[in-house]
Tab-separated table of C-alpha atoms in Angstrom:
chain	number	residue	atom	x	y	z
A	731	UNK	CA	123.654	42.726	-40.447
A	732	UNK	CA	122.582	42.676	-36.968
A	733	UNK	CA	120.374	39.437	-35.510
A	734	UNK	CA	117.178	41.470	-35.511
A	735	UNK	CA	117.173	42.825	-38.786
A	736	UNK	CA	118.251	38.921	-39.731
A	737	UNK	CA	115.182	37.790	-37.691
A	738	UNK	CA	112.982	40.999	-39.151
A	739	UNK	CA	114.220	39.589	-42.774
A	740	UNK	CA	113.006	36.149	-42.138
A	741	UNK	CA	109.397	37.495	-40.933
A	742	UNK	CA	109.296	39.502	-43.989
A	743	UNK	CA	110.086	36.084	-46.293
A	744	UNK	CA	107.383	34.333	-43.803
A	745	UNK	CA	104.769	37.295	-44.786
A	746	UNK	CA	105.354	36.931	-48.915
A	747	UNK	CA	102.293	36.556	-51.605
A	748	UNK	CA	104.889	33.678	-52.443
A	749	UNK	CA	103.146	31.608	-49.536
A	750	UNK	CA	99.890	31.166	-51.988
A	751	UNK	CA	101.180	30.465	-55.327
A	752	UNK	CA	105.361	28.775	-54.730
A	753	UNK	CA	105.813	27.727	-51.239
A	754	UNK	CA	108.554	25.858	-52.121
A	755	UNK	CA	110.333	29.156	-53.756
A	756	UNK	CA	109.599	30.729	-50.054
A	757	UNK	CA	111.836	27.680	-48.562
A	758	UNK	CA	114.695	28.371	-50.969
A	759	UNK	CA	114.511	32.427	-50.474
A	760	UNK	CA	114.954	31.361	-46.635
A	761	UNK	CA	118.062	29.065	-47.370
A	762	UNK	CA	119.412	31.866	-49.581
A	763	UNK	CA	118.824	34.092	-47.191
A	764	UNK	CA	120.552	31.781	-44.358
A	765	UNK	CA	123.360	30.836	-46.363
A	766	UNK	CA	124.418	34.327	-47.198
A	767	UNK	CA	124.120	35.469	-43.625
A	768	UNK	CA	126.818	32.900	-42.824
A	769	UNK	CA	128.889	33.676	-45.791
A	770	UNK	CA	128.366	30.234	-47.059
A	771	UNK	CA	128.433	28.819	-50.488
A	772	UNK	CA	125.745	26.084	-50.579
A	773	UNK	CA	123.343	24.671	-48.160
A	774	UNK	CA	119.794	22.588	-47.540
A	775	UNK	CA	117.214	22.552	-45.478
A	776	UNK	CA	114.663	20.030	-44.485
A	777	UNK	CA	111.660	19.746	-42.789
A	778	UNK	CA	110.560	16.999	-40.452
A	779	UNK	CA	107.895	14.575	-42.579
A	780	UNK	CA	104.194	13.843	-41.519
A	781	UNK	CA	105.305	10.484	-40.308
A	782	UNK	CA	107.715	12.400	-37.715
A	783	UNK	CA	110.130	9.316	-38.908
A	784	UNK	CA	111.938	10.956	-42.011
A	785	UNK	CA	112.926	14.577	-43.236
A	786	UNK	CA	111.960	15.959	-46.574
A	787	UNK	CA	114.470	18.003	-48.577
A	788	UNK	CA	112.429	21.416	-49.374
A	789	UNK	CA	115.132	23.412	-50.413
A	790	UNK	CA	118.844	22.975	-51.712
A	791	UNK	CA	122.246	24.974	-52.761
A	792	UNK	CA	124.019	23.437	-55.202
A	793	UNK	CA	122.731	19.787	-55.054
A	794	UNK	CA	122.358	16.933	-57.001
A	795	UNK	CA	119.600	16.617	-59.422
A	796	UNK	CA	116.315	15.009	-57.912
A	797	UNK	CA	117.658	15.549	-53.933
A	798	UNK	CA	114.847	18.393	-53.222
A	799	UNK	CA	112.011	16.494	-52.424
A	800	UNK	CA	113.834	13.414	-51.443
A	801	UNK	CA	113.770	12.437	-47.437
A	802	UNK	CA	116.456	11.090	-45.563
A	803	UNK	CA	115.447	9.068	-42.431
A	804	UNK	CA	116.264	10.128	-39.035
A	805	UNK	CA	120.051	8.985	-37.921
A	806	UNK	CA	121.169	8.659	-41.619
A	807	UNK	CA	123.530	11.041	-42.684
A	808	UNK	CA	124.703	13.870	-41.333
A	809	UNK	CA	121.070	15.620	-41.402
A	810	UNK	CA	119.215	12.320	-40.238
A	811	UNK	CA	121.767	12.767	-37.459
A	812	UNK	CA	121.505	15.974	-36.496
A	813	UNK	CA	117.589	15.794	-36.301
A	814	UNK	CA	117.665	12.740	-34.265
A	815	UNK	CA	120.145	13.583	-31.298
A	816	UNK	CA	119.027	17.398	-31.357
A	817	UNK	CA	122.357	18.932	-31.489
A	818	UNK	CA	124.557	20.746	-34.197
A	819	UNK	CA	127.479	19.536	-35.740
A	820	UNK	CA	130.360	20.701	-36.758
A	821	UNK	CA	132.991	18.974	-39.366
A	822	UNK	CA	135.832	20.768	-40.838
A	823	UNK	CA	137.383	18.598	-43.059
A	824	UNK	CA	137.026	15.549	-41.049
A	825	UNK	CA	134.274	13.846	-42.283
A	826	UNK	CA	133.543	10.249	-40.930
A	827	UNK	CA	131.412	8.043	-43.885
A	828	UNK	CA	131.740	5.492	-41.898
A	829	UNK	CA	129.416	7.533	-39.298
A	830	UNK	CA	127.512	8.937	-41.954
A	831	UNK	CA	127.097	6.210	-44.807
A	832	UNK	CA	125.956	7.236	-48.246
A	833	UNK	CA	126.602	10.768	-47.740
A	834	UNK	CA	130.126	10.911	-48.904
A	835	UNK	CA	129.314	8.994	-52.204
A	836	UNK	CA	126.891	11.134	-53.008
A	837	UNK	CA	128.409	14.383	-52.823
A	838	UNK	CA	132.119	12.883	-53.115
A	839	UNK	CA	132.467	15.317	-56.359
A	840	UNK	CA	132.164	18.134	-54.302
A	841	UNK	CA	132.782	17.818	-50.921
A	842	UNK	CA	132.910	20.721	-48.383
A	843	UNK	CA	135.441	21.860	-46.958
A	844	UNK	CA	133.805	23.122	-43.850
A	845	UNK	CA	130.389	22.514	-42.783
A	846	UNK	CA	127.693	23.022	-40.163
A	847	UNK	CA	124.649	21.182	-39.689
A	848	UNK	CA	121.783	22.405	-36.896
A	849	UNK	CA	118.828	20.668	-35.997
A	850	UNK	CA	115.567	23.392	-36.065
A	851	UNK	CA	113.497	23.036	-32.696
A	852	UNK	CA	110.876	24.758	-31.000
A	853	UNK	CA	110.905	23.874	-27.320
A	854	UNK	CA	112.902	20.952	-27.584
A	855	UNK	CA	110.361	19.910	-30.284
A	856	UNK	CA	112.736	18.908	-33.632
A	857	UNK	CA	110.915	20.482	-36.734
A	858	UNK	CA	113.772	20.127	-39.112
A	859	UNK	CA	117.684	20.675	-40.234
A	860	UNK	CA	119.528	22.659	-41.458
A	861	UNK	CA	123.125	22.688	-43.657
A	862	UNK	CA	125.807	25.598	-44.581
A	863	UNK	CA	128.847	24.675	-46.273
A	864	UNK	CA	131.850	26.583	-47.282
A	865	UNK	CA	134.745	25.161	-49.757
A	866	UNK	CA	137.923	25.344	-49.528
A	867	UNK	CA	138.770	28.088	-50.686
A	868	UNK	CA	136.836	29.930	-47.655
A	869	UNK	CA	138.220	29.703	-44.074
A	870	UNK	CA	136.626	26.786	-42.013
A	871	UNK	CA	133.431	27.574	-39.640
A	872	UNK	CA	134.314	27.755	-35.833
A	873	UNK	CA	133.072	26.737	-32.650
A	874	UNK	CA	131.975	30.198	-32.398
A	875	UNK	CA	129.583	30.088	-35.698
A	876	UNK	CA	128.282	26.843	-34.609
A	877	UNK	CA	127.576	28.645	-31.104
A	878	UNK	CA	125.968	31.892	-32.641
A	879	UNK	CA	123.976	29.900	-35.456
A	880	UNK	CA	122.671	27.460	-32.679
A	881	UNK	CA	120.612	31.133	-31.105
A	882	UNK	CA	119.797	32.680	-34.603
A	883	UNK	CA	118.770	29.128	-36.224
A	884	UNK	CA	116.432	28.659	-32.453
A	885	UNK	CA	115.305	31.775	-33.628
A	886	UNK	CA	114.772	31.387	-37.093
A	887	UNK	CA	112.838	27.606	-36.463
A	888	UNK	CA	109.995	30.185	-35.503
A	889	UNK	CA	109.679	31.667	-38.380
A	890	UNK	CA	109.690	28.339	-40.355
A	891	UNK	CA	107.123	27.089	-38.236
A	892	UNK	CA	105.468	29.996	-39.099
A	893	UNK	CA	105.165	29.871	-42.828
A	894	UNK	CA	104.103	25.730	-42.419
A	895	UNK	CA	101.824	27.084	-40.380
A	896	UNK	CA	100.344	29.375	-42.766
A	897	UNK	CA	100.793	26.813	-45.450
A	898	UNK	CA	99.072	24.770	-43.576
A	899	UNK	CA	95.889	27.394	-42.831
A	900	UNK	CA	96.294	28.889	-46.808
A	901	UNK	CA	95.037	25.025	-47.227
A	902	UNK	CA	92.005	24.653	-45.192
A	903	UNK	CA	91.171	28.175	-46.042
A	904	UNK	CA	90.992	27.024	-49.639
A	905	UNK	CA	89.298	23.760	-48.391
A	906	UNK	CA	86.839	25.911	-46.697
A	907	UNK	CA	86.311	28.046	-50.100
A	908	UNK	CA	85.721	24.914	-52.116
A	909	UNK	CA	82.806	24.232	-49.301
A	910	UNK	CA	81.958	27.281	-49.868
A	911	UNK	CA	81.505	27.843	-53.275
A	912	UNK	CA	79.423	24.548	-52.992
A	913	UNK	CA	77.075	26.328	-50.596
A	914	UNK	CA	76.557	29.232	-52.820
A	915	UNK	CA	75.903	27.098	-55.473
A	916	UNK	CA	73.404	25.257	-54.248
A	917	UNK	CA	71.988	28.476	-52.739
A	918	UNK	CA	71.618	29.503	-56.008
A	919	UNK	CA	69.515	26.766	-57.570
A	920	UNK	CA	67.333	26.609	-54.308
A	921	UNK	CA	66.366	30.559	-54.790
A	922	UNK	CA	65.890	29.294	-58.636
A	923	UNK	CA	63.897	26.999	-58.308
A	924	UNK	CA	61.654	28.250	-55.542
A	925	UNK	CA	62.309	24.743	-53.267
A	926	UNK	CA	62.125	26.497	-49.820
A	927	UNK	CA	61.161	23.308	-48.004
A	928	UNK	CA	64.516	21.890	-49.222
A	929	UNK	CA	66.737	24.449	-47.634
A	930	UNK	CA	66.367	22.768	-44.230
A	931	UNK	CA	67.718	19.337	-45.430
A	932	UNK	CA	70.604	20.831	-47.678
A	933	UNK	CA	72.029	22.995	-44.833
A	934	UNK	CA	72.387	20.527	-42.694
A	935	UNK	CA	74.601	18.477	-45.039
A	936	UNK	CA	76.480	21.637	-45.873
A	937	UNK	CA	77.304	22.547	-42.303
A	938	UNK	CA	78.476	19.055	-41.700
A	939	UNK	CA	80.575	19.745	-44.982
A	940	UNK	CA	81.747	22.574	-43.683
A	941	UNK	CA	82.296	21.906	-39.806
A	942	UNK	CA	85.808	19.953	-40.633
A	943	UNK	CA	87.425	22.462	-42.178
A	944	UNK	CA	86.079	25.259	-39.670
A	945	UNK	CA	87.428	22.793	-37.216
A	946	UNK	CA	91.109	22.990	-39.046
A	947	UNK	CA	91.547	26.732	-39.443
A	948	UNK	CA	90.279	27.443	-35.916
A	949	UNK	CA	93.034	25.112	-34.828
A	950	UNK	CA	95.421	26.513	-37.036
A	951	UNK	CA	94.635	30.187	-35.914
A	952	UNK	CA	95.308	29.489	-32.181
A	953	UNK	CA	98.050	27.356	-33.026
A	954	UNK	CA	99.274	30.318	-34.851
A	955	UNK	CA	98.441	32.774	-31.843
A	956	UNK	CA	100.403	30.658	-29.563
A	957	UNK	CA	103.857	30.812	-31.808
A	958	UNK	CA	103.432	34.501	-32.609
A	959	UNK	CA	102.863	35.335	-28.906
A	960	UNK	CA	105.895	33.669	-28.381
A	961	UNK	CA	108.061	35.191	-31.172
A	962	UNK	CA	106.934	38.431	-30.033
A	963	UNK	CA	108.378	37.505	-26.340
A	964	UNK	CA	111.880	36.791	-27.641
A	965	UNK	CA	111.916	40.350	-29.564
A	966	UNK	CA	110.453	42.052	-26.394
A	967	UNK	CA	113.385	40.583	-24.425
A	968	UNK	CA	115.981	41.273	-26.837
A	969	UNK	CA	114.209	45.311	-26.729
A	970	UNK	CA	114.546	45.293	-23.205
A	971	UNK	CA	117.697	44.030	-23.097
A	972	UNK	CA	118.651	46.470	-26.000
A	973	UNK	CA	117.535	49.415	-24.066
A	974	UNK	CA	119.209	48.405	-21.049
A	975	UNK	CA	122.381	49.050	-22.730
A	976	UNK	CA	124.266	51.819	-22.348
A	977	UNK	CA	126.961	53.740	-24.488
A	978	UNK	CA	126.826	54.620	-28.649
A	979	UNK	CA	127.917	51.539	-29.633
A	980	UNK	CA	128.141	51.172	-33.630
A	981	UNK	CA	125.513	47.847	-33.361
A	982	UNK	CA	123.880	49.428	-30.824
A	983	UNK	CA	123.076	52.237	-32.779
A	984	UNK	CA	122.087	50.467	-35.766
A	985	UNK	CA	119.497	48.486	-33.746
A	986	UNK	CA	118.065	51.628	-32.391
A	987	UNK	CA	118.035	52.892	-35.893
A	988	UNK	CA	116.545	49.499	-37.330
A	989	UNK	CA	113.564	49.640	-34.390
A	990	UNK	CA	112.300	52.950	-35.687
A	991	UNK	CA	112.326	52.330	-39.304
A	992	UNK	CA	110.151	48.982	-39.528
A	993	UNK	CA	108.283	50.801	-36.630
A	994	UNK	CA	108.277	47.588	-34.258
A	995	UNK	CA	105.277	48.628	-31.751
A	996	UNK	CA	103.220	49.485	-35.109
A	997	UNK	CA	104.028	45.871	-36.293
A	998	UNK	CA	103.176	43.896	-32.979
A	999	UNK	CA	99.717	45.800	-33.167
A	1000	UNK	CA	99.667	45.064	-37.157
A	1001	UNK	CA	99.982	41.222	-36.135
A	1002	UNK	CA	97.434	40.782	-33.263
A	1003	UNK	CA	94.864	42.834	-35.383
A	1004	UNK	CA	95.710	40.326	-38.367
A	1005	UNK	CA	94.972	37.873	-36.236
A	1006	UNK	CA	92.022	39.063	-35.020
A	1007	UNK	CA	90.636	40.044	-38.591
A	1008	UNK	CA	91.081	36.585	-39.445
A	1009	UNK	CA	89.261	35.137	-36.381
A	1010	UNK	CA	86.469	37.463	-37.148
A	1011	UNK	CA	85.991	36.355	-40.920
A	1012	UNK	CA	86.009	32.481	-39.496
A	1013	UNK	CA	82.818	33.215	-37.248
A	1014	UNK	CA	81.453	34.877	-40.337
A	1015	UNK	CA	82.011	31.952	-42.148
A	1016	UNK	CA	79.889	29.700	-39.057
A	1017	UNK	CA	77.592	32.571	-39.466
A	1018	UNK	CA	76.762	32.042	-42.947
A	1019	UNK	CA	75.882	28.596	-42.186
A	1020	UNK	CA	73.779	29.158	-39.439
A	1021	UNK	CA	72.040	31.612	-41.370
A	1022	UNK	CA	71.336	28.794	-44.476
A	1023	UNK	CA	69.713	26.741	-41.318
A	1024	UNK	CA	67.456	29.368	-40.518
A	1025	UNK	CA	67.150	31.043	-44.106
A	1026	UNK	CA	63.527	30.225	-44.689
A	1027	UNK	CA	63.029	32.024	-41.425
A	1028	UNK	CA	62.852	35.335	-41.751
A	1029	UNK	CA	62.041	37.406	-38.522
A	1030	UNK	CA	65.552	36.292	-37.672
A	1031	UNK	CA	67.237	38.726	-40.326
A	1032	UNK	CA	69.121	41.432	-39.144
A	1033	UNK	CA	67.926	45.454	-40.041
A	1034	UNK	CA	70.581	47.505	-41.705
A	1035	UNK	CA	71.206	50.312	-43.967
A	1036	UNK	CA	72.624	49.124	-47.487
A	1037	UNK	CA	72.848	50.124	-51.108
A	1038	UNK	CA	70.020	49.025	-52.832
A	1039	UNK	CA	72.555	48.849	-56.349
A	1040	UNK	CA	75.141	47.321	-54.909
A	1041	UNK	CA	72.427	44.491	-53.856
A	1042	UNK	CA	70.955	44.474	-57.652
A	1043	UNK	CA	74.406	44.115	-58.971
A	1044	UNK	CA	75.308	41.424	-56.836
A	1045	UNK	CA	71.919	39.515	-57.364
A	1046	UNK	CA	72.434	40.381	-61.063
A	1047	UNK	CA	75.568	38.508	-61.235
A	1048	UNK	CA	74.583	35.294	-59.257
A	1049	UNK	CA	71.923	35.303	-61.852
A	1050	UNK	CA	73.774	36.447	-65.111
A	1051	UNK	CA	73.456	32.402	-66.294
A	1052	UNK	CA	69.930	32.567	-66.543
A	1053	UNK	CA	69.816	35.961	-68.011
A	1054	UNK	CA	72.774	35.575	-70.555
A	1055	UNK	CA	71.216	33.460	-73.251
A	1056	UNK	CA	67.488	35.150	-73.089
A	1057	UNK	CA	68.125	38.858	-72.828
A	1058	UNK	CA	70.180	41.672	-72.949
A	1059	UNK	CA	70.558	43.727	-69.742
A	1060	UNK	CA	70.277	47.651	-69.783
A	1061	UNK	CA	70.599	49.808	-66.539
A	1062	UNK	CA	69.414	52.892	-66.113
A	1063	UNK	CA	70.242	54.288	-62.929
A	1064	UNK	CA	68.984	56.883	-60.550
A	1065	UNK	CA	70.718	58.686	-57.755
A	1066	UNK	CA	69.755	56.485	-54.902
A	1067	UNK	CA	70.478	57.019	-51.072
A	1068	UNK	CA	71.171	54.075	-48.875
A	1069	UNK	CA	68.029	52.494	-47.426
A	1070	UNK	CA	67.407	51.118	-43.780
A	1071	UNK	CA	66.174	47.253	-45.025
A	1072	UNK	CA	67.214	43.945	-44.989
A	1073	UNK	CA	69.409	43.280	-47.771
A	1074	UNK	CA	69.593	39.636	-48.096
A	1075	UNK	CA	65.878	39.292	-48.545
A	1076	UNK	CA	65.838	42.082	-50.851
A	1077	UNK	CA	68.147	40.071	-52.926
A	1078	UNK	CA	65.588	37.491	-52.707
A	1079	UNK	CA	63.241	39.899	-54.332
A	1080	UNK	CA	65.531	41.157	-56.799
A	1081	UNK	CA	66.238	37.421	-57.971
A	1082	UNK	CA	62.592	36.039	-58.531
A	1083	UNK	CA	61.797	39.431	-60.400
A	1084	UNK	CA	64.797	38.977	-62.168
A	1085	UNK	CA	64.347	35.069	-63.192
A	1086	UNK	CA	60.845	36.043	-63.757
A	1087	UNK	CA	61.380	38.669	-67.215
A	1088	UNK	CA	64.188	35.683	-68.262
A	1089	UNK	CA	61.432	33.497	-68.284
A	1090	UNK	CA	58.933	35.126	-69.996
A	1091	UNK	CA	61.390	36.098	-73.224
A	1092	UNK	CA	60.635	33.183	-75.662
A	1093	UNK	CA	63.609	33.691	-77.832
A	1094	UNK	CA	65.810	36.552	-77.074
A	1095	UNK	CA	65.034	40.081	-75.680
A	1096	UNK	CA	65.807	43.119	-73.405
A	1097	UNK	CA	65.459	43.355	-69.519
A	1098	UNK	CA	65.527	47.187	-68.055
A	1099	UNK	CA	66.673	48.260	-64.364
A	1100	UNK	CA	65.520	51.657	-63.347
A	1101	UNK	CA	66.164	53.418	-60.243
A	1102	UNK	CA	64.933	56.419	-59.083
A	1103	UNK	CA	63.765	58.397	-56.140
A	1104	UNK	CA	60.680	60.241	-55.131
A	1105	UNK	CA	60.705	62.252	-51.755
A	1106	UNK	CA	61.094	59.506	-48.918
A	1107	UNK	CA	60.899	56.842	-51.174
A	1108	UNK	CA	63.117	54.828	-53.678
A	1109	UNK	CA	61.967	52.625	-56.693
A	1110	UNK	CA	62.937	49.801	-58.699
A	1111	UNK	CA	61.473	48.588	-61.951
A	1112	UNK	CA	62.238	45.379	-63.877
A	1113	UNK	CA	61.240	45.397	-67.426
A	1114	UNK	CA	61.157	42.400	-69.813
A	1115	UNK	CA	60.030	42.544	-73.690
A	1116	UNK	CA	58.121	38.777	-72.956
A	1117	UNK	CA	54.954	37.381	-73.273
A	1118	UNK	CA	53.263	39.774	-71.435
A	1119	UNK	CA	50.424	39.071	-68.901
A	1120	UNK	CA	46.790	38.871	-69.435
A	1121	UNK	CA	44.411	40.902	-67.877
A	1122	UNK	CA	43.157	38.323	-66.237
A	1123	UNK	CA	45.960	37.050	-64.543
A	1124	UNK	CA	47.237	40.455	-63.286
A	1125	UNK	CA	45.623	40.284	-60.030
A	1126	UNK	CA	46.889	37.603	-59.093
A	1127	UNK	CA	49.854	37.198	-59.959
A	1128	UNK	CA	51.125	37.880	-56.251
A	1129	UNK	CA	48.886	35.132	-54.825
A	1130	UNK	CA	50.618	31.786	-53.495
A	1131	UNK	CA	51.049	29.079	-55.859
A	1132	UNK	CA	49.864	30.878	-58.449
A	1133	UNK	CA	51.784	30.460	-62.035
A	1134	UNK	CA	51.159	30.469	-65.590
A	1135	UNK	CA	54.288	28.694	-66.485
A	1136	UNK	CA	54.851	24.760	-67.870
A	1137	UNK	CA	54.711	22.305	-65.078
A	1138	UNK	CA	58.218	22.082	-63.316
A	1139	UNK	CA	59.441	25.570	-64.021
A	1140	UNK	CA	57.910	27.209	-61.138
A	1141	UNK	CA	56.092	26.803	-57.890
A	1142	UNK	CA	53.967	29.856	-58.326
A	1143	UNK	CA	55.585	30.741	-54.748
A	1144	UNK	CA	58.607	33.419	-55.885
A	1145	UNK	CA	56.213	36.583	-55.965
A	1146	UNK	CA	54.116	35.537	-53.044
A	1147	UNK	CA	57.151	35.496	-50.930
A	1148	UNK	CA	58.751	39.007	-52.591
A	1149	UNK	CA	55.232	40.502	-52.339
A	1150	UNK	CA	55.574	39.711	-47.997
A	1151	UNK	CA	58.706	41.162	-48.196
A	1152	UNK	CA	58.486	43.939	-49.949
A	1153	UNK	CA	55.698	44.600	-47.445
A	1154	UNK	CA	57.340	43.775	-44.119
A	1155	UNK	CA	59.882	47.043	-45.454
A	1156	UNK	CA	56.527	49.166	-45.602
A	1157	UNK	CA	56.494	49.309	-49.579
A	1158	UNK	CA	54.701	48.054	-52.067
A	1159	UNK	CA	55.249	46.695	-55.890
A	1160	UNK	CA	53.042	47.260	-58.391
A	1161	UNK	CA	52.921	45.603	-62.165
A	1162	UNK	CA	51.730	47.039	-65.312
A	1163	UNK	CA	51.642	44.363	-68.296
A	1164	UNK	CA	50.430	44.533	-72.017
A	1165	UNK	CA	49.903	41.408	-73.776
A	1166	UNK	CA	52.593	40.441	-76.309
A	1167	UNK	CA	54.904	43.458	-75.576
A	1168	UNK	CA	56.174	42.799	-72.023
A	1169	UNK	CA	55.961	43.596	-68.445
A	1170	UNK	CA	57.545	45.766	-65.288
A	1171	UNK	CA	57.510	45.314	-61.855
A	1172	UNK	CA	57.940	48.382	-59.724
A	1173	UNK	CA	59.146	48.434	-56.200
A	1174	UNK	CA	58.741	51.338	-53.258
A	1175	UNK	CA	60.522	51.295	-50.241
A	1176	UNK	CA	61.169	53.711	-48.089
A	1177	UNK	CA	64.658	55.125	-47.349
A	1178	UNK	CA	63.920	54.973	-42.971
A	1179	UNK	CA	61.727	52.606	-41.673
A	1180	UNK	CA	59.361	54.272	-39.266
A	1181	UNK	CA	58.308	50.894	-37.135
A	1182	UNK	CA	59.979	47.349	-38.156
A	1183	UNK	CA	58.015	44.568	-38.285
């Protein structure tokens, strides 16, 4: 196995679905991985504690019971030692307890024959330690493996780093989903409940909510920028110095043969654009709080062309609470092109017409969705088998504060504001109601908007 394919393998490990569900099974694949490449028999490896003052055991080869997870303080043992003075040791059957207390009683039954220890650094910076150890029925390690397992283990600390890192960012990412979710949520019973003036005051304890772990993933993502850059550097190198080499050497062949399968330029691109991607769905992220500032504002929306189901079906589900216990749901959908609007106050519209039919089933009953098209225009109808509206009331059920429900279910605001939207897209809703057998709401839009308002 040649050091790049080594290194290549430890990327791949660093890369694994593992990372969200078993970290710790990622940390034993590595020291598997390790061990085998130096034709070891057991081995550990431990990572340098939050307190920068202890290691932790993460992963282990034949130890005791209860030693993964366990630290060991910097300058005990042979692994407190190594990670304190920064330098790899060596001891082929020579082992000093009297330099390392503790360590020999605890692994007395089944001492090593040979074994190397290496401290993990990046830049001089300790991050960890790690142990291979042969028996003695292997031949001893060499000055030689402890020289060529100093460069691959330099090497391989950057992939370590890696995977805390993404440990590390896999946990603000799911702190920043939690804050998230909490957003939505409380999205959701704002739109419910018709509270617009509220908005203002809720955002601004979301975003403060949310700003921290922003803050940490940010961090994390240069952080991460900055080590992957610098992996990348050490593989250019060894490329250049690989194609500065001349002859048909058996390695050198296999290198040249390992460079083309994984496709190496295609992966460096793969990385960066990674990277990028994920820098991109972090200023979405600020974006959707800046947008729950200004939500109540709507000349600041943006004009696009969407699918008018995929918005119903999205709305529909954010809903599906309020509908569940009232009414059954039945769709009946036309062929609809994609429209030039503005979706997310569409989904406004769709949600108070929505809420609306829930509300006026007494017991239990059936909301319809249609869809359909007519020449440059699309429709959408919500039907409900409620109360019905009377005569009376139909003209004006679109005026503000307007309601004919119990005080404290609604502000009589919900069709006002779809009513302005629906016109700033140059359509127009209509209603058609019969006392005691129900009610639909029909929207027009228009597929192109001729002039935006």
């Amino acid at each position: 196995m040649t050091k790049l394919s080594w290194i290549y393998d430890l990327y791949r490990m660093g890369q694994s679905p593992l990372l969200l569900q078993a970290p710790d099974k990622i940390y034993q694949q590595l020291l598997l991985h390790i061990v085998a490449g130096f034709d070891a028999r057991s081995g550990s490896l431990a990572m340098l504690g939050d307190d920068a003052q202890t290691l932790v055991i993460v992963a282990g080869i034949d130890l005791p019971a209860g030693v993964i997870g366990s630290t060991v303080a910097l300058g005990s043992g042979v692994m407190g030692w190594v990670a304190q003075n920064g330098k790899p040791l060596l001891i082929n059957g020579d082992f000093d307890a009297a330099r390392f207390p503790g360590i020999q009683r605890r692994r007395e039954q089944a001492a090593p024959s040979s074994a190397l220890c290496w401290p993990l650094k990046l830049q001089e910076r300790v991050i960890g330690a790690l142990s291979v150890n042969r028996p003695a029925n292997q031949n001893d390690f060499s000055e030689n493996d402890r020289e060529q397992g100093t460069a691959l283990l330099n090497l391989a600390s950057l992939a370590l780093e890696n995977i805390n890192l993404q440990l590390d960012q896999q946990q603000r990412i799911a702190e920043l989903q939690a804050a998230n979710h909490k957003l939505a949520e409380a999205q959701d019973q704002l739109l419910q409940a018709e509270k617009m003036a509220s908005i203002g005051q809720l955002a601004a304890g979301v975003a403060h909510e949310i700003n921290n772990p922003v803050g940490y993933v940010a961090s994390n993502l240069s952080a991460l920028e900055r080590n992957l850059n610098d992996l990348l550097s050490v593989l250019d190198a060894g490329e250049r110095l690989a194609d500065s080499m001349t002859g048909e050497s058996p390695e050198l062949l296999a290198l040249r043969a390992l460079k083309e399968k994984v496709n190496l330029a295609y992966l460096r691109e793969d990385l960066r654009d990674i990277l990028a991607e994920s820098k991109e769905g972090l200023d979405r992220v600020k974006k959707i709080v800046l947008d729950l500032k200004t939500f109540s504002h709507v000349d600041q929306a943006e004009w696009t062309v969407a699918d008018l189901h995929a918005g119903l079906e999205s709305t529909l589900n954010i809903v599906w609470n309020e509908l569940k216990y009232k009414a059954d749901v039945v769709k009946e959908y036309g062929q609809l092109p994609e429209i030039e609007c503005l979706p997310t106050q569409l989904n406004q519209v769709f949600m108070n017409l929505l809420v609306n039919a829930a509300q006026a089933i007494e017991s239990h009953g059936t909301i319809t969705l249609r869809t359909g098209q007519e020449g440059g225009r699309v429709w959408l109808a919500v039907s409900d088998t409620g109360k019905g509206i009377a005569p009376e009331n139909i003209g004006r059920v679109f005026d503000p504060f307007f309601t004919t429900k119990p005080v404290g279910k609604g502000t009589g605001l919900g069709l006002s504001l779809s009513y302005g939207i629906v016109k700033k897209h140059h359509g127009q809703i209509e209603v058609e109601s019969t006392l005691g057998q129900g009610t639909t709401f029909r929207v027009w839009l228009p597929v192109k908007q001729v002039d935006r308002i």
